[in-house]
PDB file of C-alpha atoms and ligand atoms in Angstrom:
ATOM      1  CA  MET A   1     -36.837   2.918  11.067  1.00  0.00           C
ATOM      2  CA  ASP A   2     -35.992  -0.762  11.182  1.00  0.00           C
ATOM      3  CA  ILE A   3     -34.444  -2.149  14.407  1.00  0.00           C
ATOM      4  CA  SER A   4     -31.403  -3.411  12.484  1.00  0.00           C
ATOM      5  CA  SER A   5     -30.730   0.100  11.167  1.00  0.00           C
ATOM      6  CA  ILE A   6     -29.664   1.397  14.571  1.00  0.00           C
ATOM      7  CA  LEU A   7     -25.940   0.945  15.239  1.00  0.00           C
ATOM      8  CA  GLN A   8     -25.024   4.141  17.106  1.00  0.00           C
ATOM      9  CA  GLY A   9     -26.294   2.849  20.441  1.00  0.00           C
ATOM     10  CA  GLY A  10     -23.339   0.476  20.436  1.00  0.00           C
ATOM     11  CA  TYR A  11     -20.639   3.151  20.305  1.00  0.00           C
ATOM     12  CA  HIS A  12     -22.078   6.313  21.860  1.00  0.00           C
ATOM     13  CA  HIS A  13     -19.696   6.127  24.837  1.00  0.00           C
ATOM     14  CA  PRO A  14     -15.867   6.417  24.599  1.00  0.00           C
ATOM     15  CA  LEU A  15     -15.364   3.131  26.442  1.00  0.00           C
ATOM     16  CA  ALA A  16     -17.844   1.336  24.224  1.00  0.00           C
ATOM     17  CA  ARG A  17     -15.927   2.681  21.227  1.00  0.00           C
ATOM     18  CA  THR A  18     -12.755   0.956  22.423  1.00  0.00           C
ATOM     19  CA  TRP A  19     -14.667  -2.352  22.547  1.00  0.00           C
ATOM     20  CA  GLN A  20     -15.307  -2.158  18.817  1.00  0.00           C
ATOM     21  CA  GLY A  21     -11.725  -3.201  18.045  1.00  0.00           C
ATOM     22  CA  ARG A  22     -10.997  -6.919  18.196  1.00  0.00           C
ATOM     23  CA  ARG A  23      -7.595  -6.013  19.637  1.00  0.00           C
ATOM     24  CA  GLN A  24      -6.028  -2.808  20.877  1.00  0.00           C
ATOM     25  CA  LEU A  25      -2.487  -1.551  20.906  1.00  0.00           C
ATOM     26  CA  THR A  26      -0.649  -2.548  24.073  1.00  0.00           C
ATOM     27  CA  LYS A  27       2.940  -1.859  25.099  1.00  0.00           C
ATOM     28  CA  SER A  28       3.887  -5.503  24.608  1.00  0.00           C
ATOM     29  CA  MET A  29       3.054  -5.215  20.894  1.00  0.00           C
ATOM     30  CA  LEU A  30       5.724  -2.562  20.310  1.00  0.00           C
ATOM     31  CA  MET A  31       9.239  -3.364  19.115  1.00  0.00           C
ATOM     32  CA  TYR A  32      11.552  -0.353  18.883  1.00  0.00           C
ATOM     33  CA  PRO A  33      14.116  -0.231  16.025  1.00  0.00           C
ATOM     34  CA  ILE A  34      17.407   1.286  17.196  1.00  0.00           C
ATOM     35  CA  PHE A  35      20.614   2.116  15.340  1.00  0.00           C
ATOM     36  CA  ILE A  36      23.909   1.139  16.943  1.00  0.00           C
ATOM     37  CA  THR A  37      27.106   2.577  15.585  1.00  0.00           C
ATOM     38  CA  ASP A  38      30.766   1.789  16.181  1.00  0.00           C
ATOM     39  CA  ASP A  39      31.711   5.021  17.921  1.00  0.00           C
ATOM     40  CA  PRO A  40      31.002   3.999  21.538  1.00  0.00           C
ATOM     41  CA  ASP A  41      30.124   7.545  22.605  1.00  0.00           C
ATOM     42  CA  ALA A  42      27.940   8.453  19.623  1.00  0.00           C
ATOM     43  CA  SER A  43      24.593  10.176  20.023  1.00  0.00           C
ATOM     44  CA  VAL A  44      24.006  11.532  16.551  1.00  0.00           C
ATOM     45  CA  GLU A  45      20.713  12.930  15.344  1.00  0.00           C
ATOM     46  CA  ILE A  46      19.327  11.431  12.097  1.00  0.00           C
ATOM     47  CA  ALA A  47      17.950  14.425  10.233  1.00  0.00           C
ATOM     48  CA  SER A  48      15.391  12.507   8.143  1.00  0.00           C
ATOM     49  CA  LEU A  49      13.995  10.542  11.143  1.00  0.00           C
ATOM     50  CA  PRO A  50      12.611  13.063  13.650  1.00  0.00           C
ATOM     51  CA  GLY A  51      13.769  12.353  17.196  1.00  0.00           C
ATOM     52  CA  GLN A  52      15.827   9.253  16.266  1.00  0.00           C
ATOM     53  CA  ARG A  53      19.584   8.933  16.744  1.00  0.00           C
ATOM     54  CA  ARG A  54      22.529   6.684  16.065  1.00  0.00           C
ATOM     55  CA  TRP A  55      23.778   5.428  19.397  1.00  0.00           C
ATOM     56  CA  GLY A  56      27.126   4.199  20.662  1.00  0.00           C
ATOM     57  CA  ILE A  57      27.105   1.428  23.245  1.00  0.00           C
ATOM     58  CA  ASN A  58      28.255   3.737  26.062  1.00  0.00           C
ATOM     59  CA  LYS A  59      25.081   5.777  25.548  1.00  0.00           C
ATOM     60  CA  LEU A  60      22.614   2.881  25.644  1.00  0.00           C
ATOM     61  CA  GLU A  61      22.002   3.029  29.369  1.00  0.00           C
ATOM     62  CA  GLY A  62      21.036   6.706  29.396  1.00  0.00           C
ATOM     63  CA  PHE A  63      18.948   6.298  26.252  1.00  0.00           C
ATOM     64  CA  LEU A  64      17.063   3.126  27.159  1.00  0.00           C
ATOM     65  CA  ALA A  65      16.638   3.391  30.947  1.00  0.00           C
ATOM     66  CA  PRO A  66      13.801   5.970  30.831  1.00  0.00           C
ATOM     67  CA  LEU A  67      12.045   3.970  28.090  1.00  0.00           C
ATOM     68  CA  VAL A  68      12.315   0.702  30.022  1.00  0.00           C
ATOM     69  CA  LYS A  69      10.841   2.532  33.004  1.00  0.00           C
ATOM     70  CA  LYS A  70       7.886   3.542  30.837  1.00  0.00           C
ATOM     71  CA  GLY A  71       7.321  -0.048  29.724  1.00  0.00           C
ATOM     72  CA  LEU A  72       9.624  -0.704  26.756  1.00  0.00           C
ATOM     73  CA  GLN A  73       9.764  -4.485  26.341  1.00  0.00           C
ATOM     74  CA  SER A  74      11.574  -5.129  23.087  1.00  0.00           C
ATOM     75  CA  VAL A  75      14.049  -3.599  20.671  1.00  0.00           C
ATOM     76  CA  ILE A  76      15.399  -4.566  17.272  1.00  0.00           C
ATOM     77  CA  LEU A  77      19.029  -3.663  16.646  1.00  0.00           C
ATOM     78  CA  PHE A  78      20.498  -2.363  13.388  1.00  0.00           C
ATOM     79  CA  GLY A  79      24.265  -2.075  13.123  1.00  0.00           C
ATOM     80  CA  VAL A  80      25.674   1.071  11.551  1.00  0.00           C
ATOM     81  CA  PRO A  81      29.388   0.464  11.033  1.00  0.00           C
ATOM     82  CA  LEU A  82      31.159   3.658  10.025  1.00  0.00           C
ATOM     83  CA  LYS A  83      34.747   2.776  10.755  1.00  0.00           C
ATOM     84  CA  CYS A  84      35.077  -0.882   9.720  1.00  0.00           C
ATOM     85  CA  GLU A  85      36.664  -2.380   6.624  1.00  0.00           C
ATOM     86  CA  LYS A  86      33.799  -3.637   4.433  1.00  0.00           C
ATOM     87  CA  ASP A  87      34.356  -6.535   2.032  1.00  0.00           C
ATOM     88  CA  MET A  88      32.469  -8.682  -0.471  1.00  0.00           C
ATOM     89  CA  ARG A  89      31.151 -11.143   2.143  1.00  0.00           C
ATOM     90  CA  GLY A  90      30.235  -8.693   4.901  1.00  0.00           C
ATOM     91  CA  THR A  91      32.861  -9.918   7.355  1.00  0.00           C
ATOM     92  CA  PRO A  92      32.255  -7.125   9.924  1.00  0.00           C
ATOM     93  CA  ALA A  93      28.577  -8.181  10.384  1.00  0.00           C
ATOM     94  CA  ASP A  94      29.413 -10.638  13.159  1.00  0.00           C
ATOM     95  CA  ASP A  95      32.674  -9.136  14.392  1.00  0.00           C
ATOM     96  CA  GLN A  96      32.814  -9.960  18.097  1.00  0.00           C
ATOM     97  CA  SER A  97      33.841  -6.377  18.806  1.00  0.00           C
ATOM     98  CA  GLY A  98      31.351  -4.900  16.306  1.00  0.00           C
ATOM     99  CA  PRO A  99      28.484  -2.693  17.448  1.00  0.00           C
ATOM    100  CA  VAL A 100      25.661  -5.266  17.235  1.00  0.00           C
ATOM    101  CA  ILE A 101      27.315  -8.022  19.256  1.00  0.00           C
ATOM    102  CA  LEU A 102      28.586  -5.551  21.850  1.00  0.00           C
ATOM    103  CA  ALA A 103      25.108  -3.993  22.092  1.00  0.00           C
ATOM    104  CA  ILE A 104      23.392  -7.370  22.572  1.00  0.00           C
ATOM    105  CA  LYS A 105      25.679  -8.145  25.506  1.00  0.00           C
ATOM    106  CA  LYS A 106      25.378  -4.671  26.968  1.00  0.00           C
ATOM    107  CA  ILE A 107      21.564  -4.539  26.807  1.00  0.00           C
ATOM    108  CA  ARG A 108      21.258  -8.031  28.285  1.00  0.00           C
ATOM    109  CA  GLU A 109      23.463  -6.969  31.157  1.00  0.00           C
ATOM    110  CA  LEU A 110      21.786  -3.577  31.743  1.00  0.00           C
ATOM    111  CA  PHE A 111      18.165  -4.542  31.102  1.00  0.00           C
ATOM    112  CA  PRO A 112      17.654  -8.289  31.590  1.00  0.00           C
ATOM    113  CA  THR A 113      13.898  -8.015  30.974  1.00  0.00           C
ATOM    114  CA  VAL A 114      14.235  -6.459  27.519  1.00  0.00           C
ATOM    115  CA  TYR A 115      13.697  -8.784  24.559  1.00  0.00           C
ATOM    116  CA  ILE A 116      16.433  -8.243  21.980  1.00  0.00           C
ATOM    117  CA  ALA A 117      15.848  -8.897  18.300  1.00  0.00           C
ATOM    118  CA  CYS A 118      18.588  -8.349  15.730  1.00  0.00           C
ATOM    119  CA  ASP A 119      18.107  -7.461  12.130  1.00  0.00           C
ATOM    120  CA  VAL A 120      20.262  -9.830  10.078  1.00  0.00           C
ATOM    121  CA  CYS A 121      21.573  -8.598   6.748  1.00  0.00           C
ATOM    122  CA  LEU A 122      24.852  -8.105   4.951  1.00  0.00           C
ATOM    123  CA  CYS A 123      24.222  -4.813   3.129  1.00  0.00           C
ATOM    124  CA  GLU A 124      25.559  -2.579   5.917  1.00  0.00           C
ATOM    125  CA  TYR A 125      28.771  -4.637   5.874  1.00  0.00           C
ATOM    126  CA  THR A 126      29.478  -5.452   2.217  1.00  0.00           C
ATOM    127  CA  ASP A 127      31.623  -3.155   0.085  1.00  0.00           C
ATOM    128  CA  HIS A 128      29.031  -3.423  -2.741  1.00  0.00           C
ATOM    129  CA  GLY A 129      26.089  -2.700  -0.411  1.00  0.00           C
ATOM    130  CA  HIS A 130      23.964  -5.654  -1.554  1.00  0.00           C
ATOM    131  CA  CYS A 131      22.244  -7.993   0.881  1.00  0.00           C
ATOM    132  CA  GLY A 132      23.988 -11.178  -0.274  1.00  0.00           C
ATOM    133  CA  LEU A 133      27.156 -12.400  -1.941  1.00  0.00           C
ATOM    134  CA  LEU A 134      27.556 -11.703  -5.645  1.00  0.00           C
ATOM    135  CA  ASN A 135      28.545 -13.567  -8.786  1.00  0.00           C
ATOM    136  CA  ALA A 136      31.088 -11.954 -11.137  1.00  0.00           C
ATOM    137  CA  ASP A 137      28.222 -10.459 -13.173  1.00  0.00           C
ATOM    138  CA  GLY A 138      26.794  -8.683 -10.110  1.00  0.00           C
ATOM    139  CA  SER A 139      23.847 -11.073  -9.631  1.00  0.00           C
ATOM    140  CA  ILE A 140      23.171 -12.758  -6.265  1.00  0.00           C
ATOM    141  CA  ASP A 141      25.016 -16.020  -5.596  1.00  0.00           C
ATOM    142  CA  ASN A 142      22.286 -17.676  -3.541  1.00  0.00           C
ATOM    143  CA  SER A 143      23.843 -20.608  -1.746  1.00  0.00           C
ATOM    144  CA  PRO A 144      26.905 -18.880  -0.210  1.00  0.00           C
ATOM    145  CA  SER A 145      24.658 -15.894   0.610  1.00  0.00           C
ATOM    146  CA  VAL A 146      22.348 -18.118   2.645  1.00  0.00           C
ATOM    147  CA  ASP A 147      25.324 -19.784   4.362  1.00  0.00           C
ATOM    148  CA  ARG A 148      26.840 -16.452   5.324  1.00  0.00           C
ATOM    149  CA  ILE A 149      23.534 -14.959   6.525  1.00  0.00           C
ATOM    150  CA  ALA A 150      22.867 -18.071   8.626  1.00  0.00           C
ATOM    151  CA  GLN A 151      26.349 -17.787  10.132  1.00  0.00           C
ATOM    152  CA  VAL A 152      25.733 -14.156  11.132  1.00  0.00           C
ATOM    153  CA  ALA A 153      22.316 -15.030  12.613  1.00  0.00           C
ATOM    154  CA  VAL A 154      23.803 -17.870  14.673  1.00  0.00           C
ATOM    155  CA  ASN A 155      26.560 -15.573  15.965  1.00  0.00           C
ATOM    156  CA  TYR A 156      23.980 -13.003  17.084  1.00  0.00           C
ATOM    157  CA  ALA A 157      22.048 -15.771  18.836  1.00  0.00           C
ATOM    158  CA  LYS A 158      25.260 -17.004  20.493  1.00  0.00           C
ATOM    159  CA  ALA A 159      25.898 -13.462  21.742  1.00  0.00           C
ATOM    160  CA  GLY A 160      22.494 -13.531  23.434  1.00  0.00           C
ATOM    161  CA  ALA A 161      19.922 -12.245  20.937  1.00  0.00           C
ATOM    162  CA  HIS A 162      16.427 -13.533  21.774  1.00  0.00           C
ATOM    163  CA  CYS A 163      15.377 -13.218  18.149  1.00  0.00           C
ATOM    164  CA  VAL A 164      17.089 -13.032  14.766  1.00  0.00           C
ATOM    165  CA  ALA A 165      15.266 -11.318  11.925  1.00  0.00           C
ATOM    166  CA  PRO A 166      16.691 -11.764   8.427  1.00  0.00           C
ATOM    167  CA  SER A 167      15.780  -8.866   6.145  1.00  0.00           C
ATOM    168  CA  ASP A 168      17.890  -9.877   3.134  1.00  0.00           C
ATOM    169  CA  MET A 169      15.136 -11.682   1.157  1.00  0.00           C
ATOM    170  CA  MET A 170      17.461 -14.426  -0.156  1.00  0.00           C
ATOM    171  CA  ASP A 171      15.596 -17.581  -1.185  1.00  0.00           C
ATOM    172  CA  GLY A 172      15.926 -20.369   1.370  1.00  0.00           C
ATOM    173  CA  ARG A 173      17.493 -18.362   4.171  1.00  0.00           C
ATOM    174  CA  ILE A 174      14.824 -19.188   6.750  1.00  0.00           C
ATOM    175  CA  LYS A 175      15.548 -22.897   6.446  1.00  0.00           C
ATOM    176  CA  GLY A 176      19.307 -22.190   6.478  1.00  0.00           C
ATOM    177  CA  ILE A 177      19.101 -20.089   9.642  1.00  0.00           C
ATOM    178  CA  LYS A 178      16.756 -22.498  11.414  1.00  0.00           C
ATOM    179  CA  LYS A 179      19.121 -25.389  10.718  1.00  0.00           C
ATOM    180  CA  GLY A 180      22.074 -23.275  11.854  1.00  0.00           C
ATOM    181  CA  LEU A 181      20.332 -22.468  15.136  1.00  0.00           C
ATOM    182  CA  ILE A 182      19.441 -26.106  15.713  1.00  0.00           C
ATOM    183  CA  ASP A 183      23.011 -27.268  14.954  1.00  0.00           C
ATOM    184  CA  ALA A 184      24.333 -24.675  17.428  1.00  0.00           C
ATOM    185  CA  LYS A 185      21.863 -26.008  20.051  1.00  0.00           C
ATOM    186  CA  LEU A 186      20.029 -22.674  19.959  1.00  0.00           C
ATOM    187  CA  GLY A 187      16.893 -23.927  18.212  1.00  0.00           C
ATOM    188  CA  ASN A 188      14.932 -23.669  21.452  1.00  0.00           C
ATOM    189  CA  LYS A 189      16.521 -20.417  22.604  1.00  0.00           C
ATOM    190  CA  CYS A 190      16.144 -18.049  19.687  1.00  0.00           C
ATOM    191  CA  THR A 191      13.070 -16.893  17.766  1.00  0.00           C
ATOM    192  CA  LEU A 192      13.304 -16.629  13.997  1.00  0.00           C
ATOM    193  CA  MET A 193      11.319 -13.679  12.666  1.00  0.00           C
ATOM    194  CA  SER A 194      11.207 -13.575   8.891  1.00  0.00           C
ATOM    195  CA  TYR A 195      10.870 -10.405   6.857  1.00  0.00           C
ATOM    196  CA  SER A 196       8.692 -12.583   4.613  1.00  0.00           C
ATOM    197  CA  ALA A 197       6.954 -10.026   2.464  1.00  0.00           C
ATOM    198  CA  LYS A 198       9.493  -7.228   2.182  1.00  0.00           C
ATOM    199  CA  PHE A 199       8.724  -4.992  -0.745  1.00  0.00           C
ATOM    200  CA  ALA A 200      11.111  -2.926  -2.874  1.00  0.00           C
ATOM    201  CA  SER A 201       9.604   0.258  -1.487  1.00  0.00           C
ATOM    202  CA  CYS A 202      10.511   3.910  -1.957  1.00  0.00           C
ATOM    203  CA  MET A 203       9.873   4.376   1.773  1.00  0.00           C
ATOM    204  CA  TYR A 204      13.281   3.178   3.035  1.00  0.00           C
ATOM    205  CA  GLY A 205      15.090   6.462   2.255  1.00  0.00           C
ATOM    206  CA  PRO A 206      15.459   7.823   5.811  1.00  0.00           C
ATOM    207  CA  PHE A 207      16.607   4.369   6.999  1.00  0.00           C
ATOM    208  CA  ARG A 208      19.346   4.352   4.375  1.00  0.00           C
ATOM    209  CA  ASP A 209      20.477   7.756   5.639  1.00  0.00           C
ATOM    210  CA  ALA A 210      20.522   6.325   9.137  1.00  0.00           C
ATOM    211  CA  ALA A 211      22.224   3.023   8.310  1.00  0.00           C
ATOM    212  CA  GLY A 212      24.354   4.044   5.346  1.00  0.00           C
ATOM    213  CA  SER A 213      23.206   0.975   3.429  1.00  0.00           C
ATOM    214  CA  ALA A 214      22.430   2.130  -0.118  1.00  0.00           C
ATOM    215  CA  PRO A 215      23.815  -0.299  -2.739  1.00  0.00           C
ATOM    216  CA  SER A 216      26.870   0.971  -4.633  1.00  0.00           C
ATOM    217  CA  PHE A 217      25.362  -0.138  -7.957  1.00  0.00           C
ATOM    218  CA  GLY A 218      21.958  -1.327  -9.135  1.00  0.00           C
ATOM    219  CA  ASP A 219      19.054  -1.828  -6.741  1.00  0.00           C
ATOM    220  CA  ARG A 220      17.438  -4.623  -4.727  1.00  0.00           C
ATOM    221  CA  LYS A 221      14.558  -5.382  -7.081  1.00  0.00           C
ATOM    222  CA  CYS A 222      15.815  -8.907  -7.844  1.00  0.00           C
ATOM    223  CA  TYR A 223      15.270  -9.974  -4.238  1.00  0.00           C
ATOM    224  CA  GLN A 224      12.817  -7.555  -2.599  1.00  0.00           C
ATOM    225  CA  LEU A 225       9.243  -7.990  -3.840  1.00  0.00           C
ATOM    226  CA  PRO A 226       7.656  -5.757  -6.499  1.00  0.00           C
ATOM    227  CA  PRO A 227       5.012  -3.493  -4.857  1.00  0.00           C
ATOM    228  CA  ALA A 228       2.132  -4.942  -6.901  1.00  0.00           C
ATOM    229  CA  ALA A 229       3.089  -8.581  -6.178  1.00  0.00           C
ATOM    230  CA  LYS A 230       0.211  -9.861  -4.092  1.00  0.00           C
ATOM    231  CA  GLY A 231       0.598 -13.480  -5.205  1.00  0.00           C
ATOM    232  CA  LEU A 232       4.364 -13.503  -4.754  1.00  0.00           C
ATOM    233  CA  ALA A 233       3.926 -12.105  -1.239  1.00  0.00           C
ATOM    234  CA  ARG A 234       1.468 -14.894  -0.431  1.00  0.00           C
ATOM    235  CA  ARG A 235       3.932 -17.491  -1.740  1.00  0.00           C
ATOM    236  CA  ALA A 236       6.800 -15.984   0.267  1.00  0.00           C
ATOM    237  CA  ILE A 237       4.703 -16.032   3.459  1.00  0.00           C
ATOM    238  CA  GLN A 238       3.731 -19.671   2.909  1.00  0.00           C
ATOM    239  CA  ARG A 239       7.297 -20.648   2.065  1.00  0.00           C
ATOM    240  CA  ASP A 240       8.715 -19.023   5.192  1.00  0.00           C
ATOM    241  CA  THR A 241       6.172 -20.638   7.498  1.00  0.00           C
ATOM    242  CA  ALA A 242       7.047 -23.998   5.917  1.00  0.00           C
ATOM    243  CA  GLU A 243      10.794 -23.308   6.323  1.00  0.00           C
ATOM    244  CA  GLY A 244      10.480 -22.740  10.068  1.00  0.00           C
ATOM    245  CA  ALA A 245       9.820 -19.031  10.672  1.00  0.00           C
ATOM    246  CA  ASP A 246       8.421 -18.390  14.152  1.00  0.00           C
ATOM    247  CA  ILE A 247       7.093 -14.926  13.296  1.00  0.00           C
ATOM    248  CA  ILE A 248       6.057 -13.586   9.885  1.00  0.00           C
ATOM    249  CA  MET A 249       6.615  -9.939   8.998  1.00  0.00           C
ATOM    250  CA  VAL A 250       5.244  -7.621   6.328  1.00  0.00           C
ATOM    251  CA  LYS A 251       7.286  -4.510   5.421  1.00  0.00           C
ATOM    252  CA  PRO A 252       6.376  -1.661   4.861  1.00  0.00           C
ATOM    253  CA  ALA A 253       3.049  -1.651   6.693  1.00  0.00           C
ATOM    254  CA  LEU A 254       0.601   1.109   5.740  1.00  0.00           C
ATOM    255  CA  PRO A 255       0.676   0.681   1.924  1.00  0.00           C
ATOM    256  CA  TYR A 256       0.495  -3.133   2.362  1.00  0.00           C
ATOM    257  CA  LEU A 257      -2.441  -3.646   4.717  1.00  0.00           C
ATOM    258  CA  ASP A 258      -3.977  -6.158   2.310  1.00  0.00           C
ATOM    259  CA  VAL A 259      -0.792  -8.221   2.534  1.00  0.00           C
ATOM    260  CA  ILE A 260      -0.939  -8.102   6.348  1.00  0.00           C
ATOM    261  CA  SER A 261      -4.511  -9.317   6.067  1.00  0.00           C
ATOM    262  CA  ASP A 262      -3.429 -12.099   3.666  1.00  0.00           C
ATOM    263  CA  ALA A 263      -0.653 -13.126   6.071  1.00  0.00           C
ATOM    264  CA  ALA A 264      -3.169 -13.318   8.914  1.00  0.00           C
ATOM    265  CA  GLU A 265      -5.230 -15.698   6.788  1.00  0.00           C
ATOM    266  CA  LEU A 266      -2.262 -17.750   5.486  1.00  0.00           C
ATOM    267  CA  ALA A 267      -0.408 -18.052   8.803  1.00  0.00           C
ATOM    268  CA  PRO A 268      -3.199 -17.805  11.384  1.00  0.00           C
ATOM    269  CA  ASP A 269      -1.175 -19.681  13.986  1.00  0.00           C
ATOM    270  CA  HIS A 270       1.893 -17.434  13.866  1.00  0.00           C
ATOM    271  CA  PRO A 271       2.479 -14.048  15.460  1.00  0.00           C
ATOM    272  CA  LEU A 272       2.302 -11.470  12.683  1.00  0.00           C
ATOM    273  CA  ALA A 273       4.630  -8.493  12.660  1.00  0.00           C
ATOM    274  CA  CYS A 274       4.623  -5.423  10.475  1.00  0.00           C
ATOM    275  CA  TYR A 275       7.305  -2.788  10.139  1.00  0.00           C
ATOM    276  CA  GLN A 276       6.123   0.804  10.016  1.00  0.00           C
ATOM    277  CA  VAL A 277       9.221   1.863   8.091  1.00  0.00           C
ATOM    278  CA  SER A 278      11.255   5.053   8.223  1.00  0.00           C
ATOM    279  CA  GLY A 279       9.412   6.656   5.297  1.00  0.00           C
ATOM    280  CA  GLU A 280       6.013   6.019   6.901  1.00  0.00           C
ATOM    281  CA  PHE A 281       7.251   7.558  10.148  1.00  0.00           C
ATOM    282  CA  ALA A 282       8.737  10.570   8.335  1.00  0.00           C
ATOM    283  CA  MET A 283       5.548  10.957   6.269  1.00  0.00           C
ATOM    284  CA  ILE A 284       3.321  11.053   9.346  1.00  0.00           C
ATOM    285  CA  HIS A 285       5.616  13.633  10.947  1.00  0.00           C
ATOM    286  CA  ALA A 286       5.711  15.736   7.774  1.00  0.00           C
ATOM    287  CA  GLY A 287       1.920  15.705   7.468  1.00  0.00           C
ATOM    288  CA  ALA A 288       1.515  16.756  11.079  1.00  0.00           C
ATOM    289  CA  ALA A 289       4.112  19.527  10.672  1.00  0.00           C
ATOM    290  CA  ALA A 290       2.188  20.758   7.621  1.00  0.00           C
ATOM    291  CA  GLY A 291      -0.999  20.929   9.674  1.00  0.00           C
ATOM    292  CA  VAL A 292      -2.739  18.095   7.808  1.00  0.00           C
ATOM    293  CA  TYR A 293      -3.579  16.226  11.033  1.00  0.00           C
ATOM    294  CA  ASP A 294      -2.620  15.898  14.665  1.00  0.00           C
ATOM    295  CA  LEU A 295       0.498  13.720  15.082  1.00  0.00           C
ATOM    296  CA  ARG A 296      -0.793  11.534  17.887  1.00  0.00           C
ATOM    297  CA  THR A 297      -4.207  10.971  16.290  1.00  0.00           C
ATOM    298  CA  MET A 298      -2.617   9.977  12.983  1.00  0.00           C
ATOM    299  CA  ALA A 299      -0.027   7.723  14.642  1.00  0.00           C
ATOM    300  CA  PHE A 300      -2.812   5.816  16.412  1.00  0.00           C
ATOM    301  CA  GLU A 301      -4.983   5.670  13.296  1.00  0.00           C
ATOM    302  CA  ALA A 302      -2.104   4.190  11.259  1.00  0.00           C
ATOM    303  CA  VAL A 303      -1.216   1.579  13.859  1.00  0.00           C
ATOM    304  CA  ASP A 304      -4.871   0.721  14.501  1.00  0.00           C
ATOM    305  CA  SER A 305      -5.217  -0.033  10.788  1.00  0.00           C
ATOM    306  CA  MET A 306      -2.320  -2.503  11.021  1.00  0.00           C
ATOM    307  CA  ILE A 307      -3.834  -4.201  14.050  1.00  0.00           C
ATOM    308  CA  ARG A 308      -7.218  -4.317  12.318  1.00  0.00           C
ATOM    309  CA  ALA A 309      -5.545  -5.998   9.323  1.00  0.00           C
ATOM    310  CA  GLY A 310      -4.163  -8.673  11.655  1.00  0.00           C
ATOM    311  CA  ALA A 311      -0.784  -7.520  13.002  1.00  0.00           C
ATOM    312  CA  THR A 312       0.092  -8.629  16.535  1.00  0.00           C
ATOM    313  CA  LEU A 313       3.525  -7.000  16.705  1.00  0.00           C
ATOM    314  CA  ILE A 314       4.480  -3.536  15.392  1.00  0.00           C
ATOM    315  CA  LEU A 315       8.017  -2.388  14.697  1.00  0.00           C
ATOM    316  CA  THR A 316       7.809   1.380  14.951  1.00  0.00           C
ATOM    317  CA  TYR A 317       9.914   4.480  15.574  1.00  0.00           C
ATOM    318  CA  PHE A 318       6.855   5.839  17.403  1.00  0.00           C
ATOM    319  CA  THR A 319       7.506   3.363  20.241  1.00  0.00           C
ATOM    320  CA  PRO A 320       8.769   6.014  22.722  1.00  0.00           C
ATOM    321  CA  ASP A 321       5.724   8.173  21.903  1.00  0.00           C
ATOM    322  CA  PHE A 322       3.273   5.302  22.257  1.00  0.00           C
ATOM    323  CA  LEU A 323       4.765   4.340  25.645  1.00  0.00           C
ATOM    324  CA  GLU A 324       3.934   7.877  26.730  1.00  0.00           C
ATOM    325  CA  TRP A 325       0.548   8.138  24.965  1.00  0.00           C
ATOM    326  CA  LEU A 326      -0.712   4.772  26.203  1.00  0.00           C
ATOM    327  CA  ASP A 327      -0.316   6.099  29.752  1.00  0.00           C
ATOM    328  CA  ASN A 328      -2.138   9.352  29.108  1.00  0.00           C
TER     329      ASN A 328
HETATM  330 ZN1   ZN B 401      20.105  -5.727   3.343  1.00  0.00          ZN
END
């Protein structure tokens, strides 16, 4: 046999196998998505997302303290308003007494070391359930949508969010938010993470159950990207880096590893996030429950594939599990 044919000597030992990855999952790479609702004492199981709940702000201490102890370093907040009056411009999104702003302040006070990102969108707060403001014919009215989304982002930053993450996919919103942050003298105090390549995926179902954010008519295909749109995703990533995004995100993750890899090539100097969405999480759980694979092994294999593709930050509902597994 030729000398160059022999590879197995390099990975015969478990430790040597870990060296074969350019990077490995660490606790600092995990960002935990959590749902905050407007009943302060809520702790409500979300049936389609195993182990995940909707939390009221009075329950955050008991919920997060054990995770922080295990090494939780960052969260991303999603507001789930159930009692508020929704309207066409999503007024409750930045209500000072709404769940997101109250949660930002509460988490900062309780856990000063935890990095707080906030998802920024209007769909949970508009009566029509779309992510922007609409024209009379039901299409997106871009400019006032961007203005309103920027206003919400700035108000989250003013409340103390370390990062704002617009998921709406309106054209030009990264520039609008960045300018808003700068004008509010928060340009150097708040990270802007763009959901740059967010696809119109069928894997958001459990999230919509959790957040109650399904549109009342139509769908989001005129602003979220078509699943086959490799070129459009590349253009969106390049646009958002040019408009001032500090972090680029690809969502969902597992079916879009090539897009993560493209983002790593197109924005090599930015942190690169990917969102392992609710449907991916539910799918991995369902497969494990059906005996297809071991849950932990599959969870690591999925996340390792994202890291291999170039991700440096993973938004995942498996965060509490990984905090445990990375210790054992
Ligand atoms: Zn939305």
